Amino acid sequence: MTADGLRLSPFRGLRYAPGRVSSLAAVTSPPYDVVVRPDGLRHLETADPYNIVRLILPQAADPDTRHRQAAETLSRWRAEGVLATDPEPALYVYEQRKGDVLQRGLIGALRLSPPEEGVVLPHEEVIAEVVEDRAALMRATAAHPEPLLLSYRSRGTATGATAVIERATRRTPLLSTATEDGFAHRLWAVTDEAEIAEIDRDLSRRQALIADGHHRWATYLRLRAEESGASAPDGPNSPWNYGLVLLVDTARYPLQVQAIHRVLPRLPLAQALKTVEEQDAFRVRRLETTATAAALAALDRTPGTAFLLSGGDGGFHLLDRPEPGLLARTVDRDRPEEWRQLDATVLHSTLLDGVWHVPDRPSHISYLHEAEAALAQAARLGGTAVLMRPVREETVRALAERGITMPRKSTSFGPKPATGLVLRTLDEDGAGSGA
């Protein structure tokens, strides 16, 4: 076993007891930052009284009450036997399937390496308020309720970790369910020491890209700094030195990359367009279509920097050809050209900061993964939806390998793991909370 690379430890997963809930599908949720509030939140809360959204997005008047409520809920569900700890530590093989899309990976407790080691590569900046909220939630519950998504690349052959994964899928799964988004989910436990060692030999030579979950990763690092270290009771083996992750080999199971859209609830569409046109900041054209798919297709065909704006008028406005002098004044000249040309860079540096003067705070900008949800929210709030294009994975990885972070919420990798299939608690002994 080497000291470098990805080190994934088994842990005793905390899972729903099937006989205590209406169905696994009814208690799962998308990741916390994908849940569309308030409609999506209410839908999940009413699906089953034990839906995991009550842990990842507790509802209360103030943050302290929310986090305390989540901790009390987790404690009660464990005491009632709704959530039960698996009898032995395991790495979990996780499969998602929908039509032609098949994703398989390993869920485990990943050793948190210092950023300077370059074992785990972030590619986006994070929002301090979100990290603070996630840290308070994890601190209060002493748990990692949902894994973040990491991608790595092998040679694409069925060896090492991939061989173990594919052998596991020929056995009877621990659980099998289908969620309302059309994905079928299966989970297997790998407990054999020889197979775990085979996985370790493979992964310990590799590095990973954070595909989804930058805020959770930043939270893991923050809590490790606060809760662990050589002076802590468990020293280097403190459970806070590890974070819950799903590792996917994209050479074997390619991820899909989608855009993350913005909603500006305090900026009406008419005002947004007027300001752009008065400053001659971008070329603005109203599209003939009112169909979202057609509008997004037009955006994809547009060369150079481009965005779609929409609001309560039901139409789409295409912005492209930013004024060169404006770009020169607003985009950081000290950053690499690849970064300067990113749509998200121009949106935040030029439009949000330089033209509209919109603060990058949760009260002023919402980030939504689905275009239709962004359009509906903008219309409901009287604001502006900014629809984006996805960034190619090759571009993301190339920038990350050079240590260059993209603007926050630049990409959405998927499919994302369902939340609620397996949790990790940090209140048991052992590095992976499983000894």
GROMACS .gro file of C-alpha atoms in nm:
model
  435
    1MET     CA    1   0.000   0.000   0.000
    2THR     CA    2   0.138   0.339  -0.099
    3ALA     CA    3   0.111   0.663   0.092
    4ASP     CA    4   0.004   0.872  -0.207
    5GLY     CA    5  -0.309   0.889  -0.415
    6LEU     CA    6  -0.667   0.808  -0.325
    7ARG     CA    7  -0.710   0.611  -0.001
    8LEU     CA    8  -1.064   0.481   0.038
    9SER     CA    9  -1.153   0.316   0.369
   10PRO     CA   10  -1.450   0.091   0.448
   11PHE     CA   11  -1.707   0.213   0.699
   12ARG     CA   12  -2.023   0.085   0.864
   13GLY     CA   13  -2.293   0.247   0.657
   14LEU     CA   14  -2.609   0.382   0.816
   15ARG     CA   15  -2.907   0.278   0.602
   16TYR     CA   16  -3.286   0.279   0.611
   17ALA     CA   17  -3.445  -0.035   0.753
   18PRO     CA   18  -3.679  -0.141   0.468
   19GLY     CA   19  -3.964  -0.246   0.697
   20ARG     CA   20  -3.974   0.092   0.872
   21VAL     CA   21  -4.040   0.318   0.569
   22SER     CA   22  -4.300   0.312   0.293
   23SER     CA   23  -4.031   0.257   0.028
   24LEU     CA   24  -3.670   0.348  -0.037
   25ALA     CA   25  -3.776   0.568  -0.327
   26ALA     CA   26  -4.001   0.767  -0.092
   27VAL     CA   27  -3.720   0.847   0.153
   28THR     CA   28  -3.445   0.940  -0.091
   29SER     CA   29  -3.372   1.286  -0.227
   30PRO     CA   30  -3.149   1.459  -0.481
   31PRO     CA   31  -2.839   1.624  -0.327
   32TYR     CA   32  -2.921   1.919  -0.101
   33ASP     CA   33  -2.818   2.179  -0.360
   34VAL     CA   34  -3.034   2.026  -0.634
   35VAL     CA   35  -3.361   2.029  -0.440
   36VAL     CA   36  -3.575   2.305  -0.588
   37ARG     CA   37  -3.725   2.501  -0.300
   38PRO     CA   38  -3.998   2.546  -0.194
   39ASP     CA   39  -4.201   2.316  -0.422
   40GLY     CA   40  -3.944   2.037  -0.441
   41LEU     CA   41  -3.884   2.051  -0.069
   42ARG     CA   42  -4.254   2.020   0.015
   43HIS     CA   43  -4.290   1.733  -0.233
   44LEU     CA   44  -4.010   1.539  -0.065
   45GLU     CA   45  -4.125   1.614   0.289
   46THR     CA   46  -4.473   1.481   0.214
   47ALA     CA   47  -4.350   1.171   0.028
   48ASP     CA   48  -4.267   0.999   0.359
   49PRO     CA   49  -4.225   1.132   0.715
   50TYR     CA   50  -3.874   0.986   0.715
   51ASN     CA   51  -3.755   1.142   0.388
   52ILE     CA   52  -3.383   1.226   0.408
   53VAL     CA   53  -3.454   1.587   0.311
   54ARG     CA   54  -3.549   1.646   0.677
   55LEU     CA   55  -3.182   1.583   0.761
   56ILE     CA   56  -3.009   1.761   0.474
   57LEU     CA   57  -3.247   2.062   0.453
   58PRO     CA   58  -3.417   2.098   0.793
   59GLN     CA   59  -3.669   2.380   0.807
   60ALA     CA   60  -3.670   2.628   1.096
   61ALA     CA   61  -3.658   3.002   1.154
   62ASP     CA   62  -3.285   3.030   1.225
   63PRO     CA   63  -2.970   2.827   1.144
   64ASP     CA   64  -2.899   2.707   1.499
   65THR     CA   65  -3.251   2.569   1.530
   66ARG     CA   66  -3.226   2.400   1.190
   67HIS     CA   67  -2.903   2.223   1.273
   68ARG     CA   68  -3.021   2.119   1.619
   69GLN     CA   69  -3.341   1.990   1.462
   70ALA     CA   70  -3.142   1.779   1.214
   71ALA     CA   71  -2.933   1.630   1.495
   72GLU     CA   72  -3.243   1.547   1.698
   73THR     CA   73  -3.411   1.391   1.395
   74LEU     CA   74  -3.111   1.173   1.318
   75SER     CA   75  -3.085   1.061   1.681
   76ARG     CA   76  -3.457   0.979   1.695
   77TRP     CA   77  -3.457   0.783   1.370
   78ARG     CA   78  -3.163   0.575   1.489
   79ALA     CA   79  -3.326   0.512   1.825
   80GLU     CA   80  -3.650   0.407   1.653
   81GLY     CA   81  -3.466   0.170   1.422
   82VAL     CA   82  -3.564   0.362   1.109
   83LEU     CA   83  -3.193   0.396   1.033
   84ALA     CA   84  -2.969   0.101   1.121
   85THR     CA   85  -2.592   0.059   1.106
   86ASP     CA   86  -2.455  -0.222   0.891
   87PRO     CA   87  -2.293  -0.503   1.092
   88GLU     CA   88  -1.942  -0.473   0.941
   89PRO     CA   89  -1.733  -0.213   0.761
   90ALA     CA   90  -1.766  -0.212   0.384
   91LEU     CA   91  -1.695  -0.026   0.066
   92TYR     CA   92  -2.020   0.009  -0.126
   93VAL     CA   93  -2.059  -0.049  -0.498
   94TYR     CA   94  -2.327   0.186  -0.627
   95GLU     CA   95  -2.502   0.158  -0.963
   96GLN     CA   96  -2.733   0.404  -1.138
   97ARG     CA   97  -2.909   0.310  -1.461
   98LYS     CA   98  -3.155   0.493  -1.686
   99GLY     CA   99  -3.196   0.389  -2.048
  100ASP     CA  100  -2.852   0.394  -2.207
  101VAL     CA  101  -2.695   0.571  -1.907
  102LEU     CA  102  -2.503   0.340  -1.672
  103GLN     CA  103  -2.288   0.466  -1.389
  104ARG     CA  104  -2.105   0.253  -1.134
  105GLY     CA  105  -1.867   0.359  -0.860
  106LEU     CA  106  -1.743   0.305  -0.506
  107ILE     CA  107  -1.878   0.477  -0.194
  108GLY     CA  108  -1.632   0.492   0.093
  109ALA     CA  109  -1.456   0.713   0.348
  110LEU     CA  110  -1.179   0.895   0.161
  111ARG     CA  111  -0.872   1.014   0.349
  112LEU     CA  112  -0.861   1.395   0.324
  113SER     CA  113  -0.530   1.494   0.175
  114PRO     CA  114  -0.392   1.850   0.194
  115PRO     CA  115  -0.486   2.054  -0.113
  116GLU     CA  116  -0.122   2.109  -0.202
  117GLU     CA  117  -0.075   1.734  -0.259
  118GLY     CA  118  -0.304   1.749  -0.561
  119VAL     CA  119  -0.474   1.416  -0.489
  120VAL     CA  120  -0.823   1.567  -0.511
  121LEU     CA  121  -0.859   1.848  -0.764
  122PRO     CA  122  -1.126   2.113  -0.712
  123HIS     CA  123  -1.228   2.314  -1.016
  124GLU     CA  124  -1.475   2.566  -0.873
  125GLU     CA  125  -1.476   2.834  -0.608
  126VAL     CA  126  -1.717   2.802  -0.316
  127ILE     CA  127  -1.955   3.028  -0.129
  128ALA     CA  128  -1.843   3.087   0.230
  129GLU     CA  129  -2.200   3.100   0.368
  130VAL     CA  130  -2.282   2.759   0.221
  131VAL     CA  131  -1.968   2.601   0.366
  132GLU     CA  132  -2.054   2.748   0.706
  133ASP     CA  133  -2.406   2.606   0.688
  134ARG     CA  134  -2.291   2.257   0.581
  135ALA     CA  135  -2.019   2.257   0.848
  136ALA     CA  136  -2.269   2.347   1.120
  137LEU     CA  137  -2.504   2.072   1.001
  138MET     CA  138  -2.234   1.803   0.992
  139ARG     CA  139  -2.092   1.920   1.324
  140ALA     CA  140  -2.434   1.903   1.491
  141THR     CA  141  -2.524   1.562   1.349
  142ALA     CA  142  -2.172   1.412   1.360
  143ALA     CA  143  -2.254   1.263   1.022
  144HIS     CA  144  -2.193   1.286   0.651
  145PRO     CA  145  -2.547   1.248   0.516
  146GLU     CA  146  -2.461   1.239   0.144
  147PRO     CA  147  -2.152   1.158  -0.062
  148LEU     CA  148  -1.990   1.402  -0.297
  149LEU     CA  149  -1.906   1.283  -0.650
  150LEU     CA  150  -1.541   1.238  -0.755
  151SER     CA  151  -1.419   1.121  -1.095
  152TYR     CA  152  -1.090   0.950  -1.177
  153ARG     CA  153  -0.954   0.787  -1.490
  154SER     CA  154  -0.811   0.440  -1.531
  155ARG     CA  155  -0.698   0.280  -1.856
  156GLY     CA  156  -1.056   0.169  -1.911
  157THR     CA  157  -0.990  -0.200  -1.855
  158ALA     CA  158  -1.170  -0.430  -1.609
  159THR     CA  159  -0.886  -0.447  -1.360
  160GLY     CA  160  -0.829  -0.326  -1.005
  161ALA     CA  161  -1.121  -0.135  -0.857
  162THR     CA  162  -1.325  -0.179  -1.175
  163ALA     CA  163  -1.286  -0.557  -1.159
  164VAL     CA  164  -1.411  -0.561  -0.800
  165ILE     CA  165  -1.706  -0.340  -0.894
  166GLU     CA  166  -1.811  -0.562  -1.181
  167ARG     CA  167  -1.777  -0.879  -0.977
  168ALA     CA  168  -1.993  -0.726  -0.706
  169THR     CA  169  -2.273  -0.644  -0.951
  170ARG     CA  170  -2.312  -1.016  -1.026
  171ARG     CA  171  -2.413  -1.075  -0.663
  172THR     CA  172  -2.743  -1.004  -0.490
  173PRO     CA  173  -2.760  -0.632  -0.402
  174LEU     CA  174  -2.820  -0.493  -0.053
  175LEU     CA  175  -3.092  -0.273  -0.195
  176SER     CA  176  -3.264  -0.194  -0.521
  177THR     CA  177  -3.501   0.093  -0.591
  178ALA     CA  178  -3.617   0.329  -0.865
  179THR     CA  179  -3.665   0.702  -0.811
  180GLU     CA  180  -3.917   0.926  -0.982
  181ASP     CA  181  -3.650   1.075  -1.208
  182GLY     CA  182  -3.639   0.739  -1.389
  183PHE     CA  183  -3.310   0.612  -1.244
  184ALA     CA  184  -3.278   0.261  -1.102
  185HIS     CA  185  -3.038   0.234  -0.807
  186ARG     CA  186  -2.858  -0.071  -0.666
  187LEU     CA  187  -2.607  -0.103  -0.383
  188TRP     CA  188  -2.368  -0.386  -0.287
  189ALA     CA  189  -2.130  -0.420   0.009
  190VAL     CA  190  -1.766  -0.519  -0.046
  191THR     CA  191  -1.632  -0.661   0.281
  192ASP     CA  192  -1.370  -0.913   0.162
  193GLU     CA  193  -1.025  -0.798   0.275
  194ALA     CA  194  -0.856  -0.919  -0.043
  195GLU     CA  195  -1.098  -0.722  -0.261
  196ILE     CA  196  -1.058  -0.411  -0.045
  197ALA     CA  197  -0.680  -0.444  -0.081
  198GLU     CA  198  -0.720  -0.482  -0.458
  199ILE     CA  199  -0.917  -0.159  -0.466
  200ASP     CA  200  -0.656   0.018  -0.254
  201ARG     CA  201  -0.365  -0.087  -0.477
  202ASP     CA  202  -0.547   0.058  -0.775
  203LEU     CA  203  -0.680   0.383  -0.627
  204SER     CA  204  -0.366   0.470  -0.430
  205ARG     CA  205  -0.196   0.548  -0.764
  206ARG     CA  206  -0.466   0.787  -0.882
  207GLN     CA  207  -0.596   1.141  -0.836
  208ALA     CA  208  -0.957   1.256  -0.862
  209LEU     CA  209  -1.149   1.556  -0.990
  210ILE     CA  210  -1.436   1.691  -0.781
  211ALA     CA  211  -1.728   1.643  -1.017
  212ASP     CA  212  -2.002   1.752  -0.777
  213GLY     CA  213  -1.981   1.865  -0.416
  214HIS     CA  214  -1.719   2.140  -0.385
  215HIS     CA  215  -1.896   2.284  -0.082
  216ARG     CA  216  -1.906   1.947   0.091
  217TRP     CA  217  -1.536   1.896   0.017
  218ALA     CA  218  -1.451   2.239   0.157
  219THR     CA  219  -1.665   2.151   0.458
  220TYR     CA  220  -1.477   1.824   0.513
  221LEU     CA  221  -1.145   2.011   0.510
  222ARG     CA  222  -1.275   2.276   0.748
  223LEU     CA  223  -1.409   2.022   0.997
  224ARG     CA  224  -1.089   1.819   0.978
  225ALA     CA  225  -0.893   2.130   1.074
  226GLU     CA  226  -1.133   2.198   1.362
  227GLU     CA  227  -1.193   1.848   1.495
  228SER     CA  228  -0.885   1.635   1.426
  229GLY     CA  229  -0.509   1.635   1.409
  230ALA     CA  230  -0.227   1.473   1.596
  231SER     CA  231  -0.350   1.614   1.929
  232ALA     CA  232  -0.701   1.471   1.886
  233PRO     CA  233  -0.794   1.152   2.075
  234ASP     CA  234  -0.777   0.941   1.758
  235GLY     CA  235  -0.488   1.136   1.603
  236PRO     CA  236  -0.445   1.065   1.232
  237ASN     CA  237  -0.722   0.802   1.249
  238SER     CA  238  -0.984   1.050   1.363
  239PRO     CA  239  -1.306   0.997   1.163
  240TRP     CA  240  -1.293   1.370   1.080
  241ASN     CA  241  -0.985   1.297   0.866
  242TYR     CA  242  -1.211   1.116   0.620
  243GLY     CA  243  -1.503   1.223   0.402
  244LEU     CA  244  -1.790   1.034   0.241
  245VAL     CA  245  -1.744   1.015  -0.138
  246LEU     CA  246  -1.859   0.832  -0.449
  247LEU     CA  247  -1.565   0.756  -0.680
  248VAL     CA  248  -1.645   0.695  -1.048
  249ASP     CA  249  -1.398   0.583  -1.315
  250THR     CA  250  -1.494   0.805  -1.609
  251ALA     CA  251  -1.282   0.602  -1.849
  252ARG     CA  252  -1.523   0.317  -1.783
  253TYR     CA  253  -1.840   0.510  -1.698
  254PRO     CA  254  -1.829   0.860  -1.855
  255LEU     CA  255  -2.008   1.133  -1.663
  256GLN     CA  256  -2.247   1.378  -1.822
  257VAL     CA  257  -2.168   1.749  -1.787
  258GLN     CA  258  -2.454   1.997  -1.774
  259ALA     CA  259  -2.483   2.368  -1.706
  260ILE     CA  260  -2.598   2.533  -1.384
  261HIS     CA  261  -2.834   2.824  -1.444
  262ARG     CA  262  -2.876   3.145  -1.245
  263VAL     CA  263  -3.186   3.322  -1.120
  264LEU     CA  264  -3.159   3.687  -1.015
  265PRO     CA  265  -3.475   3.739  -0.807
  266ARG     CA  266  -3.416   4.111  -0.745
  267LEU     CA  267  -3.339   4.206  -1.105
  268PRO     CA  268  -3.648   4.229  -1.332
  269LEU     CA  269  -3.591   4.117  -1.689
  270ALA     CA  270  -3.684   4.456  -1.836
  271GLN     CA  271  -3.428   4.629  -1.616
  272ALA     CA  272  -3.159   4.371  -1.698
  273LEU     CA  273  -3.209   4.417  -2.072
  274LYS     CA  274  -3.232   4.795  -2.051
  275THR     CA  275  -2.904   4.820  -1.857
  276VAL     CA  276  -2.720   4.598  -2.107
  277GLU     CA  277  -2.851   4.794  -2.404
  278GLU     CA  278  -2.783   5.137  -2.250
  279GLN     CA  279  -2.422   5.041  -2.187
  280ASP     CA  280  -2.392   4.867  -2.526
  281ALA     CA  281  -2.239   4.582  -2.328
  282PHE     CA  282  -2.362   4.289  -2.542
  283ARG     CA  283  -2.557   4.236  -2.859
  284VAL     CA  284  -2.917   4.156  -2.756
  285ARG     CA  285  -3.159   3.964  -2.980
  286ARG     CA  286  -3.505   3.836  -2.895
  287LEU     CA  287  -3.551   3.479  -3.023
  288GLU     CA  288  -3.857   3.390  -3.226
  289THR     CA  289  -3.920   3.072  -3.026
  290THR     CA  290  -4.084   3.035  -2.685
  291ALA     CA  291  -3.976   2.669  -2.654
  292THR     CA  292  -3.698   2.615  -2.402
  293ALA     CA  293  -3.531   2.333  -2.597
  294ALA     CA  294  -3.519   2.541  -2.915
  295ALA     CA  295  -3.383   2.842  -2.728
  296LEU     CA  296  -3.109   2.633  -2.565
  297ALA     CA  297  -3.022   2.486  -2.906
  298ALA     CA  298  -2.981   2.839  -3.041
  299LEU     CA  299  -2.755   2.920  -2.748
  300ASP     CA  300  -2.542   2.611  -2.817
  301ARG     CA  301  -2.497   2.717  -3.182
  302THR     CA  302  -2.379   3.066  -3.089
  303PRO     CA  303  -2.000   3.109  -3.113
  304GLY     CA  304  -1.806   3.285  -2.840
  305THR     CA  305  -1.952   3.404  -2.511
  306ALA     CA  306  -2.332   3.386  -2.497
  307PHE     CA  307  -2.624   3.364  -2.254
  308LEU     CA  308  -3.001   3.337  -2.261
  309LEU     CA  309  -3.211   3.574  -2.051
  310SER     CA  310  -3.575   3.514  -1.970
  311GLY     CA  311  -3.831   3.627  -1.718
  312GLY     CA  312  -4.203   3.679  -1.689
  313ASP     CA  313  -4.257   3.772  -2.056
  314GLY     CA  314  -4.231   3.408  -2.171
  315GLY     CA  315  -3.966   3.490  -2.432
  316PHE     CA  316  -3.592   3.439  -2.466
  317HIS     CA  317  -3.326   3.704  -2.527
  318LEU     CA  318  -2.985   3.597  -2.659
  319LEU     CA  319  -2.683   3.795  -2.541
  320ASP     CA  320  -2.357   3.756  -2.731
  321ARG     CA  321  -2.065   3.959  -2.871
  322PRO     CA  322  -1.959   4.134  -2.549
  323GLU     CA  323  -1.796   4.472  -2.600
  324PRO     CA  324  -1.415   4.414  -2.603
  325GLY     CA  325  -1.333   4.719  -2.395
  326LEU     CA  326  -1.580   4.613  -2.128
  327LEU     CA  327  -1.421   4.267  -2.113
  328ALA     CA  328  -1.077   4.422  -2.081
  329ARG     CA  329  -1.193   4.637  -1.788
  330THR     CA  330  -1.385   4.369  -1.599
  331VAL     CA  331  -1.211   4.032  -1.653
  332ASP     CA  332  -0.893   3.966  -1.455
  333ARG     CA  333  -0.600   4.004  -1.695
  334ASP     CA  334  -0.370   3.799  -1.473
  335ARG     CA  335  -0.569   3.480  -1.525
  336PRO     CA  336  -0.506   3.235  -1.815
  337GLU     CA  337  -0.688   3.296  -2.143
  338GLU     CA  338  -0.888   2.972  -2.108
  339TRP     CA  339  -1.030   3.101  -1.780
  340ARG     CA  340  -1.096   3.450  -1.920
  341GLN     CA  341  -1.307   3.305  -2.201
  342LEU     CA  342  -1.534   3.088  -1.986
  343ASP     CA  343  -1.900   3.187  -2.002
  344ALA     CA  344  -1.920   3.177  -1.623
  345THR     CA  345  -1.618   3.406  -1.593
  346VAL     CA  346  -1.773   3.667  -1.822
  347LEU     CA  347  -2.113   3.633  -1.655
  348HIS     CA  348  -1.981   3.698  -1.305
  349SER     CA  349  -1.700   3.943  -1.383
  350THR     CA  350  -1.866   4.143  -1.657
  351LEU     CA  351  -2.244   4.114  -1.632
  352LEU     CA  352  -2.311   4.052  -1.264
  353ASP     CA  353  -2.030   4.268  -1.126
  354GLY     CA  354  -1.962   4.523  -1.399
  355VAL     CA  355  -2.302   4.585  -1.558
  356TRP     CA  356  -2.579   4.481  -1.321
  357HIS     CA  357  -2.389   4.519  -0.988
  358VAL     CA  358  -2.557   4.209  -0.843
  359PRO     CA  359  -2.392   4.090  -0.517
  360ASP     CA  360  -2.286   3.723  -0.523
  361ARG     CA  361  -2.496   3.629  -0.222
  362PRO     CA  362  -2.769   3.366  -0.186
  363SER     CA  363  -3.034   3.636  -0.147
  364HIS     CA  364  -2.940   3.785  -0.485
  365ILE     CA  365  -2.843   3.479  -0.693
  366SER     CA  366  -2.998   3.132  -0.698
  367TYR     CA  367  -2.829   2.840  -0.874
  368LEU     CA  368  -3.057   2.583  -1.038
  369HIS     CA  369  -2.967   2.272  -1.235
  370GLU     CA  370  -3.282   2.251  -1.448
  371ALA     CA  371  -3.363   2.520  -1.706
  372GLU     CA  372  -3.739   2.486  -1.660
  373ALA     CA  373  -3.705   2.526  -1.283
  374ALA     CA  374  -3.495   2.840  -1.332
  375LEU     CA  375  -3.751   2.986  -1.571
  376ALA     CA  376  -4.039   2.909  -1.336
  377GLN     CA  377  -3.862   3.064  -1.038
  378ALA     CA  378  -3.771   3.379  -1.229
  379ALA     CA  379  -4.129   3.419  -1.348
  380ARG     CA  380  -4.271   3.363  -1.000
  381LEU     CA  381  -4.036   3.612  -0.835
  382GLY     CA  382  -4.039   3.872  -1.109
  383GLY     CA  383  -3.666   3.830  -1.167
  384THR     CA  384  -3.433   3.721  -1.446
  385ALA     CA  385  -3.320   3.371  -1.539
  386VAL     CA  386  -2.976   3.341  -1.699
  387LEU     CA  387  -2.946   3.012  -1.887
  388MET     CA  388  -2.595   2.878  -1.940
  389ARG     CA  389  -2.413   2.626  -2.160
  390PRO     CA  390  -2.220   2.328  -2.021
  391VAL     CA  391  -1.840   2.322  -2.013
  392ARG     CA  392  -1.660   2.021  -2.162
  393GLU     CA  393  -1.508   1.782  -1.905
  394GLU     CA  394  -1.170   1.805  -2.081
  395THR     CA  395  -1.165   2.182  -2.022
  396VAL     CA  396  -1.259   2.138  -1.655
  397ARG     CA  397  -0.991   1.876  -1.593
  398ALA     CA  398  -0.720   2.067  -1.781
  399LEU     CA  399  -0.779   2.380  -1.573
  400ALA     CA  400  -0.796   2.182  -1.247
  401GLU     CA  401  -0.467   2.008  -1.318
  402ARG     CA  402  -0.306   2.351  -1.350
  403GLY     CA  403  -0.456   2.458  -1.018
  404ILE     CA  404  -0.700   2.700  -1.182
  405THR     CA  405  -1.047   2.716  -1.028
  406MET     CA  406  -1.350   2.812  -1.232
  407PRO     CA  407  -1.618   3.051  -1.106
  408ARG     CA  408  -1.853   2.886  -0.858
  409LYS     CA  409  -2.132   2.669  -0.993
  410SER     CA  410  -1.980   2.651  -1.342
  411THR     CA  411  -2.063   2.286  -1.407
  412SER     CA  412  -2.302   2.010  -1.309
  413PHE     CA  413  -2.167   1.657  -1.345
  414GLY     CA  414  -2.404   1.365  -1.331
  415PRO     CA  415  -2.584   1.150  -1.278
  416LYS     CA  416  -2.561   1.252  -0.915
  417PRO     CA  417  -2.592   0.992  -0.639
  418ALA     CA  418  -2.927   0.973  -0.467
  419THR     CA  419  -2.913   1.097  -0.108
  420GLY     CA  420  -3.039   0.859   0.158
  421LEU     CA  421  -2.914   0.521   0.035
  422VAL     CA  422  -2.615   0.515   0.270
  423LEU     CA  423  -2.496   0.765   0.534
  424ARG     CA  424  -2.172   0.783   0.732
  425THR     CA  425  -2.168   0.860   1.103
  426LEU     CA  426  -1.862   0.997   1.282
  427ASP     CA  427  -1.949   0.892   1.637
  428GLU     CA  428  -1.796   0.543   1.618
  429ASP     CA  429  -1.436   0.432   1.649
  430GLY     CA  430  -1.209   0.376   1.350
  431ALA     CA  431  -1.085   0.582   1.060
  432GLY     CA  432  -1.385   0.504   0.846
  433SER     CA  433  -1.624   0.511   1.141
  434GLY     CA  434  -1.653   0.142   1.106
  435ALA     CA  435  -1.403  -0.047   1.320
   0.00000   0.00000   0.00000
